[in-house]
Short mmCIF file of C-alpha atoms in Angstrom, two decimals:
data_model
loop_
_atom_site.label_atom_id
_atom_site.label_comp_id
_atom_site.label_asym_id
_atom_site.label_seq_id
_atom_site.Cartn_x
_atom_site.Cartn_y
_atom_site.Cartn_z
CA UNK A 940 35.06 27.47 24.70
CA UNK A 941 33.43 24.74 27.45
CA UNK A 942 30.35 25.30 25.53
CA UNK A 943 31.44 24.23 22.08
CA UNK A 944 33.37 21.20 23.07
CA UNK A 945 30.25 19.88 25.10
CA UNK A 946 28.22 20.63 21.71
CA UNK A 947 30.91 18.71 19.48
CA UNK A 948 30.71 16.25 22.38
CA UNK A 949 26.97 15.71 22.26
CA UNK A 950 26.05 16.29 18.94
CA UNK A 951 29.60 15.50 16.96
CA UNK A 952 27.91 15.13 13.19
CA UNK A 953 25.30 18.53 13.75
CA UNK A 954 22.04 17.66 13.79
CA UNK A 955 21.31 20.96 12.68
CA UNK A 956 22.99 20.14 9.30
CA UNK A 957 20.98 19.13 6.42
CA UNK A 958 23.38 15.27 7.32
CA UNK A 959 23.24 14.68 10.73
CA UNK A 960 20.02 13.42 11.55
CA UNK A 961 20.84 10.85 8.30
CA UNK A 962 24.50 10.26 10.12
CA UNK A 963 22.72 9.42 13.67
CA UNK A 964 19.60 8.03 12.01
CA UNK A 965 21.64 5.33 10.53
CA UNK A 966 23.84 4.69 13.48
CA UNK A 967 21.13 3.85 15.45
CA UNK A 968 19.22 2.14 13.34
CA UNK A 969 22.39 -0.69 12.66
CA UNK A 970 23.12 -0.17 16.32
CA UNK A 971 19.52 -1.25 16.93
CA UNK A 972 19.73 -3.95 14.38
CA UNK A 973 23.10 -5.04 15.93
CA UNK A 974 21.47 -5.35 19.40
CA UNK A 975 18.43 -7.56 18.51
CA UNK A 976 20.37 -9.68 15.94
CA UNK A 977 22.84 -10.63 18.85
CA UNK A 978 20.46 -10.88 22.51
CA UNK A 979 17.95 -12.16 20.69
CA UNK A 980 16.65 -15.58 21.70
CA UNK A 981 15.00 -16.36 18.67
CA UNK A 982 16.23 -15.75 14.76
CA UNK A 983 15.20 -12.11 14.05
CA UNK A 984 15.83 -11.41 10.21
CA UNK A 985 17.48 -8.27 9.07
CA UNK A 986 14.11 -6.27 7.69
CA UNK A 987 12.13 -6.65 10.43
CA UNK A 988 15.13 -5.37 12.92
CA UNK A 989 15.86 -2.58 10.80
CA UNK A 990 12.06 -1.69 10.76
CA UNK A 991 12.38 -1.93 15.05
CA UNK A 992 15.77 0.23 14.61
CA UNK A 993 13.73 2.79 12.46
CA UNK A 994 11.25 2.84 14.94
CA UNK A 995 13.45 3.20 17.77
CA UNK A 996 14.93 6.28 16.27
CA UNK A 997 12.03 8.13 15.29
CA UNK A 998 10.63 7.07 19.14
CA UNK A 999 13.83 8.24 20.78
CA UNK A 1000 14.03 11.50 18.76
CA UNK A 1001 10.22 12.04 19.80
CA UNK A 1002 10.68 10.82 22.98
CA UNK A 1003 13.99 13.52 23.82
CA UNK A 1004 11.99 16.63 22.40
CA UNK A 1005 9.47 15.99 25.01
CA UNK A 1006 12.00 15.05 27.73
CA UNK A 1007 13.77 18.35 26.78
CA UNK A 1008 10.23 20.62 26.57
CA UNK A 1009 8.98 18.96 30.49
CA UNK A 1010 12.69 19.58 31.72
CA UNK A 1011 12.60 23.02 30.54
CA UNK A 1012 9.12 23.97 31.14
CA UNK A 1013 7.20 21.98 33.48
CA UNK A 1014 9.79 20.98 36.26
CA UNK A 1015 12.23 22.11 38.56
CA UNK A 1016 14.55 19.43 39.45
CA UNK A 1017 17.03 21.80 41.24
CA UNK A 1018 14.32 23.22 43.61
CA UNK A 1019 13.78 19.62 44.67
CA UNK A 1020 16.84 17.57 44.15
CA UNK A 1021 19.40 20.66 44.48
CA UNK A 1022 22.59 19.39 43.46
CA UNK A 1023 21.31 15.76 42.65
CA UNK A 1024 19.02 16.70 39.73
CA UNK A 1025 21.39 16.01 37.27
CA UNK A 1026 21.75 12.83 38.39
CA UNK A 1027 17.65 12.20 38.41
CA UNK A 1028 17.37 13.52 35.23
CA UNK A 1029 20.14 11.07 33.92
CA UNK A 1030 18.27 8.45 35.63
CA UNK A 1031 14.90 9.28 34.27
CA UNK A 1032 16.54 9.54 30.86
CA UNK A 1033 18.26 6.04 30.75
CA UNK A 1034 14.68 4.72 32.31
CA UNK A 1035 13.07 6.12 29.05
CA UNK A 1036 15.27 5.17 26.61
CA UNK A 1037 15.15 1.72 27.80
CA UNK A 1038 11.46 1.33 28.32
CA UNK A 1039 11.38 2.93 24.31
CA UNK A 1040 14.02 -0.29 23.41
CA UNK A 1041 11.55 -2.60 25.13
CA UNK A 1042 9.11 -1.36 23.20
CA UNK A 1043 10.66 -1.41 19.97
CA UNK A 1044 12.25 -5.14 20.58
CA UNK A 1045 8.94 -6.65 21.07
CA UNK A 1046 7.37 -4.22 17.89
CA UNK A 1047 10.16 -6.59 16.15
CA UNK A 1048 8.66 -9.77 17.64
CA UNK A 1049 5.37 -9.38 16.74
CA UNK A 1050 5.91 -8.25 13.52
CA UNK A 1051 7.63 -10.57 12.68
CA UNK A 1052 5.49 -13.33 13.90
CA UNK A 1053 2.60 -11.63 12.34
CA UNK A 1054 4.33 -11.51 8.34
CA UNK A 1055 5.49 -15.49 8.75
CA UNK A 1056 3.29 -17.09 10.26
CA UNK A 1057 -0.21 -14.94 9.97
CA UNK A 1058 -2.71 -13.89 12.30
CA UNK A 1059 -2.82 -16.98 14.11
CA UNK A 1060 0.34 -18.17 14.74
CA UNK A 1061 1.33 -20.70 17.24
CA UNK A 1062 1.13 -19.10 20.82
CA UNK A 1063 3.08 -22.37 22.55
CA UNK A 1064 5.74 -23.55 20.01
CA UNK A 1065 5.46 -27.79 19.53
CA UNK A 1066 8.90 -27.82 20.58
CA UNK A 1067 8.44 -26.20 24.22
CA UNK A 1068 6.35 -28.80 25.03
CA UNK A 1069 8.00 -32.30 27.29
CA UNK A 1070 7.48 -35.41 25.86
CA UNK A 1071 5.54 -36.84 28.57
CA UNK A 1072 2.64 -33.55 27.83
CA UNK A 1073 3.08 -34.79 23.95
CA UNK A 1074 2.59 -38.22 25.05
CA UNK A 1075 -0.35 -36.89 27.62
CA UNK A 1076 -1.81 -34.75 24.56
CA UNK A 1077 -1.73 -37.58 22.22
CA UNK A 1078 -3.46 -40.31 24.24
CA UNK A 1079 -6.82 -40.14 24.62
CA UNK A 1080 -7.99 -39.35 28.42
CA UNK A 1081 -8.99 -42.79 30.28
CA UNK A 1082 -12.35 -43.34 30.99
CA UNK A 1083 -13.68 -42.68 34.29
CA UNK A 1084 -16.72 -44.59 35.85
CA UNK A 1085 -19.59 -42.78 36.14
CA UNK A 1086 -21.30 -42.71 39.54
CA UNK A 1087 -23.61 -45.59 39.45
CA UNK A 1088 -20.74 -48.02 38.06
CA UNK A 1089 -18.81 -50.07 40.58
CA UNK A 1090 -15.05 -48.96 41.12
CA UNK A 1091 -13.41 -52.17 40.84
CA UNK A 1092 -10.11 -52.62 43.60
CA UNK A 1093 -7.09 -52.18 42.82
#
């Protein structure tokens, strides 16, 4: 009975069914979208985070079969960690997923950047800049004297 509730628990919709990877693929895909839309410094339209979201699913569904297959076949947490490897394995887990939404969150920048603006887009936006490095920039340097000209005093 402890074994089917933690299944419901974990995987609620059945992945296993012909609709749950649809259900879950489009929950965290919005979720995704949701995410970058909101901590997002800059204006991230709704395409290019649901390309990032799609991404991030795909990523995260690759990136827990492999998780799963090293778990199962290539370490032994509870030889080393005893009683604590459920906690490194949580640990390693979260560290994974977040490096993937990193990862995914800066696929959304640059692809973006890349369809407006083209291949060379800005790399310092005008608007970063002070006004006294505008004013600097705009100005043309003063001459120096060269070394056989007299510095006059100031």
């Amino acid at each position: 009975v402890l074994d089917e509730l933690l299944e419901v628990l974990v995987d609620p919709f059945g992945s296993d069914l012909a609709g749950g990877h649809l259900v879950w693929g489009t929950v965290a895909v919005i979720a995704f979208a949701i995410v970058i839309k909101l901590f997002s410094h800059v204006r991230v339209r709704l395409r290019f985070s649901l390309i990032g979201g799609l991404t991030f699913y795909v990523g995260w569904q690759a990136t827990r079969e492999l998780f799963e297959y090293y778990l199962a076949r290539w370490t032994d947490l509870g030889a080393i960690y005893g009683g604590f490897s459920a906690v490194v394995a949580s640990v390693l887990w979260v560290f994974l997923t977040s490096s993937l939404l990193l990862l995914c969150g800066q696929l959304v920048k640059t692809v973006q950047r890349r369809v407006l603006h083209g291949p060379q887009w800005p790399k310092t936006p005008r608007r970063a800049l002070k006004p006294a490095a505008e004013a600097a920039l705009s100005e043309p340097p003063a001459a120096e004297p060269g070394p056989h000209e007299a510095k006059s005093p100031a």
